[in-house]
mmCIF file of C-alpha atoms in Angstrom:
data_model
loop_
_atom_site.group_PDB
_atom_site.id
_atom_site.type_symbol
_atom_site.label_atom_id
_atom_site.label_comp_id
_atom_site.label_asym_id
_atom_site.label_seq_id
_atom_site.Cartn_x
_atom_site.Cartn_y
_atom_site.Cartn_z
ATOM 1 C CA UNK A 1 -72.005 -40.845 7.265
ATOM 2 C CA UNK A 2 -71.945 -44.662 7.607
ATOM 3 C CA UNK A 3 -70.310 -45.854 10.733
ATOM 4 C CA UNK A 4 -68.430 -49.437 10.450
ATOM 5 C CA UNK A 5 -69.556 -52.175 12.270
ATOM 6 C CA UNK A 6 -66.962 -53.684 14.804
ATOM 7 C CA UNK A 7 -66.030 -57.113 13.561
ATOM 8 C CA UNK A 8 -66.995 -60.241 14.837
ATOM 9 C CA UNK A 9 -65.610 -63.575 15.217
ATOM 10 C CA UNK A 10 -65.703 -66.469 17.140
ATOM 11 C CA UNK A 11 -62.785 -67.983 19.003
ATOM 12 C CA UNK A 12 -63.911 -70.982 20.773
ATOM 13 C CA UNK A 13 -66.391 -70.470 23.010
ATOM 14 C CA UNK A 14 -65.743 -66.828 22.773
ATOM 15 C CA UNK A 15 -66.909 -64.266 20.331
ATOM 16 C CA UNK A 16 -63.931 -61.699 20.098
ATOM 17 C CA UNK A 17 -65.423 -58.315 19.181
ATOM 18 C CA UNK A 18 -62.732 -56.120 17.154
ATOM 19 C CA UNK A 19 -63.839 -52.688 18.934
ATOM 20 C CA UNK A 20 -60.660 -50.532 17.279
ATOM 21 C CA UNK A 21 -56.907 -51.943 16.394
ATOM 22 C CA UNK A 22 -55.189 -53.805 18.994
ATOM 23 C CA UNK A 23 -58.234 -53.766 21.021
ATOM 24 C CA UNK A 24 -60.588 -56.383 21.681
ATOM 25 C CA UNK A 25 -63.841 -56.740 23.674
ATOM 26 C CA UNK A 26 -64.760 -60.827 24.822
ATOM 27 C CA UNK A 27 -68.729 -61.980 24.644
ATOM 28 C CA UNK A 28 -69.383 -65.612 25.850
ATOM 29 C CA UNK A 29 -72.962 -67.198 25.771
ATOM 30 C CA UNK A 30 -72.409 -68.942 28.592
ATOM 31 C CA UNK A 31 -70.398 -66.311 31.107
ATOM 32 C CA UNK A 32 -71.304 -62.929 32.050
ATOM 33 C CA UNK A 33 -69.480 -59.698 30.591
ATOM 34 C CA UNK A 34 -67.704 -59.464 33.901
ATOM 35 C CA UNK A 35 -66.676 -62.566 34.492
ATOM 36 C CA UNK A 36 -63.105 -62.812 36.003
ATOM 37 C CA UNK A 37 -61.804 -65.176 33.298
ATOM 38 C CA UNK A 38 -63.032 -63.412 30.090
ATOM 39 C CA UNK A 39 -61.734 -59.685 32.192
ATOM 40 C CA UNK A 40 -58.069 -61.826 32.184
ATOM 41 C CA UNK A 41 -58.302 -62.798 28.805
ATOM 42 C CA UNK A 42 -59.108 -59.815 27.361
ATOM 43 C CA UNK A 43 -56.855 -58.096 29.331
ATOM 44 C CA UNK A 44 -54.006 -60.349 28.005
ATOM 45 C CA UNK A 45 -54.781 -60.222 24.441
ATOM 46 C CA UNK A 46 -54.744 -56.279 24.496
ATOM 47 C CA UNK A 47 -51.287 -56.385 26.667
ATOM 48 C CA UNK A 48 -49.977 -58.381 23.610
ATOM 49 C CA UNK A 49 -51.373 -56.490 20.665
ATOM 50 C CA UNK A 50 -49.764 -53.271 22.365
ATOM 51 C CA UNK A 51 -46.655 -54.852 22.992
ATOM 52 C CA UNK A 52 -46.439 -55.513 18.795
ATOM 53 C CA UNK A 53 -47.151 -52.178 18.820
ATOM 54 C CA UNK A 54 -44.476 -50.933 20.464
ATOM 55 C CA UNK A 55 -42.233 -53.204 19.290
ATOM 56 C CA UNK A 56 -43.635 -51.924 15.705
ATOM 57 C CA UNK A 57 -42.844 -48.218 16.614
ATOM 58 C CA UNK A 58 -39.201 -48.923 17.917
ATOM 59 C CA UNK A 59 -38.375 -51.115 15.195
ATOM 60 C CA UNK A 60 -39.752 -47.734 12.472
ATOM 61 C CA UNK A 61 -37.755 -45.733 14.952
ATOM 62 C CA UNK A 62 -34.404 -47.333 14.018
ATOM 63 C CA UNK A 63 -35.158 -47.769 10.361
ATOM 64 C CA UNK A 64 -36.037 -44.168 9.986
ATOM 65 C CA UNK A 65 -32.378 -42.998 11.468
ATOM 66 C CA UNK A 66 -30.114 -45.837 9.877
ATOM 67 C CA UNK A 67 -29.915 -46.772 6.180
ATOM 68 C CA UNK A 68 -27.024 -48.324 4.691
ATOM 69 C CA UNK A 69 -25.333 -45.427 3.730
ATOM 70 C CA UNK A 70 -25.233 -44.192 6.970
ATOM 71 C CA UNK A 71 -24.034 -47.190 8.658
ATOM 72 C CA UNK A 72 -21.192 -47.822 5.517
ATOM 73 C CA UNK A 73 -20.168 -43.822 6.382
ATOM 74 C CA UNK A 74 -19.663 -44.235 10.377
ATOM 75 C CA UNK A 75 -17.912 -47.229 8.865
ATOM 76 C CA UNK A 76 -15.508 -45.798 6.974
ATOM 77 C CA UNK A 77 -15.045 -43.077 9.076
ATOM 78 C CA UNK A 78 -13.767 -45.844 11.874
ATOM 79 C CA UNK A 79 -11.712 -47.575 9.340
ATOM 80 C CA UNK A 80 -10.260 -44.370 8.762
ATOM 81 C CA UNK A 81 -9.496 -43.557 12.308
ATOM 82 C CA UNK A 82 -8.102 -47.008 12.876
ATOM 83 C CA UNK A 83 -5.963 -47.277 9.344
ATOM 84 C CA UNK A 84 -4.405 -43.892 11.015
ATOM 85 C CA UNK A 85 -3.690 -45.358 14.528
ATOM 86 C CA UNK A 86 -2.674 -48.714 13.171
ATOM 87 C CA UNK A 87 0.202 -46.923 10.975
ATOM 88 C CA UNK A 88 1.605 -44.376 13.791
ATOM 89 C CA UNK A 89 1.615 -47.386 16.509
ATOM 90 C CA UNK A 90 3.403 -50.017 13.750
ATOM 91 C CA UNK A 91 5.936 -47.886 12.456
ATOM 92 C CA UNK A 92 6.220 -46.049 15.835
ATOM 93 C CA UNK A 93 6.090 -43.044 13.782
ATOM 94 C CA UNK A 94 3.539 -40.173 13.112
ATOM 95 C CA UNK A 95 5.865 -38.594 10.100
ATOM 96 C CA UNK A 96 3.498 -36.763 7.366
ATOM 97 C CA UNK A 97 0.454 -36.653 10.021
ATOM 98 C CA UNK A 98 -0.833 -33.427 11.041
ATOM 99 C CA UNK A 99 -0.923 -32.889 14.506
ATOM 100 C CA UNK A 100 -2.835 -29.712 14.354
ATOM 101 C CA UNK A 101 -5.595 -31.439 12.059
ATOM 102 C CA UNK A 102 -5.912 -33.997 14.871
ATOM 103 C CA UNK A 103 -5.989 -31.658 17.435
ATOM 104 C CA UNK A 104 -9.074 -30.013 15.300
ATOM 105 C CA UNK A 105 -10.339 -33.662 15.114
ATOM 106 C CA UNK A 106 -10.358 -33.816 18.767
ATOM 107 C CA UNK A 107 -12.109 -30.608 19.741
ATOM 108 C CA UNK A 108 -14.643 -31.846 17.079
ATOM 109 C CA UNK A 109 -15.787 -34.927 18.774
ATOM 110 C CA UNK A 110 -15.887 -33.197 21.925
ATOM 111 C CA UNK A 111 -18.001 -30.424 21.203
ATOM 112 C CA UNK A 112 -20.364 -32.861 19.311
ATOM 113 C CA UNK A 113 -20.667 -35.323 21.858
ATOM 114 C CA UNK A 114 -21.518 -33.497 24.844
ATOM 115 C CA UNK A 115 -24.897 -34.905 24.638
ATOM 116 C CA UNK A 116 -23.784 -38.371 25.959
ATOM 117 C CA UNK A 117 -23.715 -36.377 29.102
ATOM 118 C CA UNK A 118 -27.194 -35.462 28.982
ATOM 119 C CA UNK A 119 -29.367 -38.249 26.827
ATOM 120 C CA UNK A 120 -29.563 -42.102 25.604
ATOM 121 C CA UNK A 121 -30.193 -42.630 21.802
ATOM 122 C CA UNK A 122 -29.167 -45.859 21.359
ATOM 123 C CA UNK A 123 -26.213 -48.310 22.470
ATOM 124 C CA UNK A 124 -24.594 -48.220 18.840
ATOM 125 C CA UNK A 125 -24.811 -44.253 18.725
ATOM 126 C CA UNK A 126 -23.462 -44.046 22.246
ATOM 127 C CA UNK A 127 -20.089 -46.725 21.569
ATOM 128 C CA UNK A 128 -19.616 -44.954 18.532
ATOM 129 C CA UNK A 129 -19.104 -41.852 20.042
ATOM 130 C CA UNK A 130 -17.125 -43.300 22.813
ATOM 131 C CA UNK A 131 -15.075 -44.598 20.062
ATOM 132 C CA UNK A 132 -14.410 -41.483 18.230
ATOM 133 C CA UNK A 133 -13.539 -39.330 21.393
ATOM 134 C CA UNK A 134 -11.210 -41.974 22.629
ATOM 135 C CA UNK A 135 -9.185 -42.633 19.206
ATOM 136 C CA UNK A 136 -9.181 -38.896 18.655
ATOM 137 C CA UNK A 137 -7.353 -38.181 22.001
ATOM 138 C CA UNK A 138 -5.380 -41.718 21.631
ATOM 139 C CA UNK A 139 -4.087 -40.345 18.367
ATOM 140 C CA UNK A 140 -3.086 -36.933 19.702
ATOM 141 C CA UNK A 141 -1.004 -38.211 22.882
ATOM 142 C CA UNK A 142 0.851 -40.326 20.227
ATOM 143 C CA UNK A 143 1.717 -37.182 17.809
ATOM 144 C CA UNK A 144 2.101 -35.119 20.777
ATOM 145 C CA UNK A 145 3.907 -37.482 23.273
ATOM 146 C CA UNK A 146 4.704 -40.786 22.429
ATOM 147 C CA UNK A 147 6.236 -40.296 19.483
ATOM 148 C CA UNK A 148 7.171 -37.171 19.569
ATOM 149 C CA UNK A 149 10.244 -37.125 18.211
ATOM 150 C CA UNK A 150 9.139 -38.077 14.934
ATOM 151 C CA UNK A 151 6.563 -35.561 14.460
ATOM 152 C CA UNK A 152 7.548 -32.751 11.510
ATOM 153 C CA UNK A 153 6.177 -29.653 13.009
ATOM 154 C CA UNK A 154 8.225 -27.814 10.861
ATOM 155 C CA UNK A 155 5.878 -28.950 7.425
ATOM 156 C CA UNK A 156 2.758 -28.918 10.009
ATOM 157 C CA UNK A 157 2.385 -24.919 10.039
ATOM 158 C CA UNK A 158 -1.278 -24.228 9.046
ATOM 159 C CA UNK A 159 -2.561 -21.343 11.221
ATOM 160 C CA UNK A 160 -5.782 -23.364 13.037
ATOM 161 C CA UNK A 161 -6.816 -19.839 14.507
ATOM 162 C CA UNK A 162 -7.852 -19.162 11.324
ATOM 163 C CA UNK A 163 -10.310 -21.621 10.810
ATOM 164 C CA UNK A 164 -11.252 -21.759 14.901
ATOM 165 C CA UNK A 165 -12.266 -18.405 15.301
ATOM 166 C CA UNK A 166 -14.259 -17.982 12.102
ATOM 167 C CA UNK A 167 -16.355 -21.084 12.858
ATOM 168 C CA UNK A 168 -17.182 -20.474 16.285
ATOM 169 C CA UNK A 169 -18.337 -16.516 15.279
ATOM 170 C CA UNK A 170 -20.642 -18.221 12.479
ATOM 171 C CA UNK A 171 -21.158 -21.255 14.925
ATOM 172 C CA UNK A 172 -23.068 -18.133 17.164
ATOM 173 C CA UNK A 173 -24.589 -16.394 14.219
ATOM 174 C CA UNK A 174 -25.926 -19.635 12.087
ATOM 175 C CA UNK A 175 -27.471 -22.358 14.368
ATOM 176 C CA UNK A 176 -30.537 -24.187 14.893
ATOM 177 C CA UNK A 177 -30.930 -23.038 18.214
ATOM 178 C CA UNK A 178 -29.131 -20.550 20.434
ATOM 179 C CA UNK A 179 -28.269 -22.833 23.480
ATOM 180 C CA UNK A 180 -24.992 -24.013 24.841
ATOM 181 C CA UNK A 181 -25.256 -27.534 23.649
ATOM 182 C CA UNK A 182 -26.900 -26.806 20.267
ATOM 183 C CA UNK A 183 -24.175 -23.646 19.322
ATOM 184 C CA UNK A 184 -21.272 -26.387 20.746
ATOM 185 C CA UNK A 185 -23.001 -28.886 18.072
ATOM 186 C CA UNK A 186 -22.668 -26.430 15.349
ATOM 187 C CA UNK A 187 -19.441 -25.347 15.967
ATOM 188 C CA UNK A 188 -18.420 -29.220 15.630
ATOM 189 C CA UNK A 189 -20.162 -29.264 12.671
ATOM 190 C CA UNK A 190 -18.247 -26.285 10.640
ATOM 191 C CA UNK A 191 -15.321 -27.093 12.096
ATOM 192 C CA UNK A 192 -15.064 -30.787 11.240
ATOM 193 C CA UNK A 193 -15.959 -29.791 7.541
ATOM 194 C CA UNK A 194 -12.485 -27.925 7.372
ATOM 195 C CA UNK A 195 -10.624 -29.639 9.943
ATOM 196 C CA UNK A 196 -8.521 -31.994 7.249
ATOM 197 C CA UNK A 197 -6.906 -28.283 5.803
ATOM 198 C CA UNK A 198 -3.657 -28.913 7.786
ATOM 199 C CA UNK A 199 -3.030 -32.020 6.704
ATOM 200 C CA UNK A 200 -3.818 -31.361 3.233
ATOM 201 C CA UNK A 201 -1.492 -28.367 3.896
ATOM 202 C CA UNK A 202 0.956 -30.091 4.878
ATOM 203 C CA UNK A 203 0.845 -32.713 1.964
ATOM 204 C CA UNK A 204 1.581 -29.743 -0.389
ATOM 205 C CA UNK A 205 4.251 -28.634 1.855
ATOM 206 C CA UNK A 206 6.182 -31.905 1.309
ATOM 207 C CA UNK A 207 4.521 -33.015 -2.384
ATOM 208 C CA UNK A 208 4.358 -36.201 -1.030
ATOM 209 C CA UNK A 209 2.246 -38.707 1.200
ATOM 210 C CA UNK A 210 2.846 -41.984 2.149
ATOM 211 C CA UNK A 211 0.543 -44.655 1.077
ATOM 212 C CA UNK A 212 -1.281 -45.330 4.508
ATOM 213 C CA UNK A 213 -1.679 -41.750 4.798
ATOM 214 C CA UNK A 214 -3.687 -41.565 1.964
ATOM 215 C CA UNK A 215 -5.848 -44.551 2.624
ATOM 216 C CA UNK A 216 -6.841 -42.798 5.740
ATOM 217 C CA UNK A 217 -7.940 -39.601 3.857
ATOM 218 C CA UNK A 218 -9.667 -41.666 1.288
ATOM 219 C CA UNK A 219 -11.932 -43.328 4.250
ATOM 220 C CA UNK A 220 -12.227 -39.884 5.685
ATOM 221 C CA UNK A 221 -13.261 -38.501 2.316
ATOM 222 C CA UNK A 222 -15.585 -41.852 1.249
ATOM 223 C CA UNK A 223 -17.640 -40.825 4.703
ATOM 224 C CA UNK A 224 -18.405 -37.990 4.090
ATOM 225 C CA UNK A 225 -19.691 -38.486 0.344
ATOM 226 C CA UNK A 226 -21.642 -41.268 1.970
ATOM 227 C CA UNK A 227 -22.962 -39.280 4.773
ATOM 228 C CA UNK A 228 -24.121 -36.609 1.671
ATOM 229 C CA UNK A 229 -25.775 -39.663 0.322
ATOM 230 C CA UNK A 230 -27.567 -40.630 3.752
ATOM 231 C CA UNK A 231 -29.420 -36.877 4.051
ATOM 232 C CA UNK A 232 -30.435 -37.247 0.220
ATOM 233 C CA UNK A 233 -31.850 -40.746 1.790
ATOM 234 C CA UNK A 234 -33.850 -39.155 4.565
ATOM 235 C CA UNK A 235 -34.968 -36.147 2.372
ATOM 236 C CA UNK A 236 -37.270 -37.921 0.302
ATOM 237 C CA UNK A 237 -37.607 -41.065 2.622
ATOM 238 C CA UNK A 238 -38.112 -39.600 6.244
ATOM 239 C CA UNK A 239 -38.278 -35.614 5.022
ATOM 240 C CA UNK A 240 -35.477 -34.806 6.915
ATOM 241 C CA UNK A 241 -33.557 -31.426 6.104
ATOM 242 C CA UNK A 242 -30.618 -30.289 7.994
ATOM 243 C CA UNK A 243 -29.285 -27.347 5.516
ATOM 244 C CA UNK A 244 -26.399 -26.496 8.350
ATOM 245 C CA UNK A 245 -25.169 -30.387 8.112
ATOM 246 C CA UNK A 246 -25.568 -30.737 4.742
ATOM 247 C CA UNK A 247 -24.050 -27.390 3.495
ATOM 248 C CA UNK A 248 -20.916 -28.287 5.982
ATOM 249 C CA UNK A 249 -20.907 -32.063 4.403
ATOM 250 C CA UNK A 250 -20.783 -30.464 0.961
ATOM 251 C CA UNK A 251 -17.845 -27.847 2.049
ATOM 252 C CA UNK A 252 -15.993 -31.029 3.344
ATOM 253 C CA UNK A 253 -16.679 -33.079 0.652
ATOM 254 C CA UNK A 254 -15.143 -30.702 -2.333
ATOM 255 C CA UNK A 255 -12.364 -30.081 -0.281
ATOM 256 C CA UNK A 256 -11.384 -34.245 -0.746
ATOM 257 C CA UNK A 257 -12.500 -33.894 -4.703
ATOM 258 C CA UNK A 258 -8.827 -32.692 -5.462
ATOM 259 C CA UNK A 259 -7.292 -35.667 -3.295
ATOM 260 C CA UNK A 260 -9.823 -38.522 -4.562
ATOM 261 C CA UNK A 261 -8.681 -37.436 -8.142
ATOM 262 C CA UNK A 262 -4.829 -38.002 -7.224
ATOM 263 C CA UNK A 263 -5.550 -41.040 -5.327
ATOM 264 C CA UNK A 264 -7.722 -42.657 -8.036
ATOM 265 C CA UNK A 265 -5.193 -41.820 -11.054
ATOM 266 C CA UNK A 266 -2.466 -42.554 -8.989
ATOM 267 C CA UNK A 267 -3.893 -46.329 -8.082
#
């Protein structure tokens, strides 16, 4: 087998020797191999070519777990959230909301999110989850407290305990791996992918929903067929294959085919 040669080439009064990639060895005619000065300038232009490198690395880090389509979904699942807080704090009321779908919401971010308590990903990651806790419990209190005398608990009468119990048994059975944090995750994930039932419930209930209300489940709805978009993304681009995420995504995502028909027609 032919071995390369390392390549040569001169830089002043110094030959730079390419030994490998971001590596360099420094030859003088005039100064010995160990000279102090050539040592330091080596030594410099290898700190340099390893900090591109890292740099480099970080920069394919973030690349490989954003895209557009995941940025647009976290998007419009915060224009969503803040569409729904923006309407119950302006009209002081939270008529045709569903507390109990909140209250899912809720128990979603906070099983989810559990890791903030354990590991740094990034600063965006970590204020959008911040984000999504807080506005989940804001939105709660204000249902629950606040404005609690306009809540209609008497249209809001979907039986959660139906949809908790299942999705915490299969949350045990199906997972990735059987740990605290990791069967916590995977409850989140089920249980967010049927979490909008009682307000869709309740929307049948009264045969009606007022216009805000369904801007904030068309958001809710656009970021999740966005999100199914994003793993399609990292499939063929990073191969990246989550089947529980993606199976949940797909659950979630019929369930708002019925609504985005109504709310496209009805334009």
């Amino acid at each position: 087998m032919r071995l390369s040669q390392p390549a040569v080439r001169p830089y002043g009064a110094l030959i730079v020797l390419a030994t490998s990639p971001g590596h360099v060895a420094l030859l003088s005619p005039s100064f010995s191999r160990e000279n102090p000065s050539l040592q330091r300038c080596k030594e410099e232009i290898n700190t340099r070519a390893a900090s591109r490198t890292t740099f480099q690395q970080r920069i394919h880090q973030i690349q490989r777990t954003m895209n557009i389509f995941r940025l647009t979904g976290d998007l419009s699942h915060l224009a969503a959230i803040i569409i729904l807080l923006l309407k119950i704090w302006k009209s002081r009321s939270c008529a045709g909301i569903s507390g109990k779908s909140q209250i899912l919401f809720a128990l979603v971010f906070t099983t989810r999110y559990l890791d903030l308590l354990t590991s740094f990903i990034s600063l965006y990651n970590t204020i959008m989850k911040v984000i999504y806790i807080a506005c989940a419990y804001a939105t709660v209190y204000l249902i629950y407290a606040k404005f609690k005398a306009t809540y209609d608990g008497n249209h809001d009468t979907f039986r959660v305990e139906f949809l908790v119990v299942p999705v915490g048994g299969l949350a045990f059975l199906v997972n990735h791996d059987f740990s605290p944090l990791e069967i916590l995750w995977t409850f989140s994930i089920y249980l967010e992918s049927v979490s909008i039932l009682p307000q869709l419930f309740m929307i049948s209930k009264t045969g009606e929903a007022e216009t805000i209300t369904t801007h904030y489940l068309f958001f809710l709805g656009l970021y999740r067929a966005l999100y199914l978009i994003n793993w399609i993304w990292r499939f063929y681009f990073e191969s990246f294959f989550d089947m529980i995420a993606i199976v949940a995504g797909i659950v979630q995502t019929i369930l708002y085919c019925d609504f985005f028909y109504l709310y496209v027609t009805k334009a």
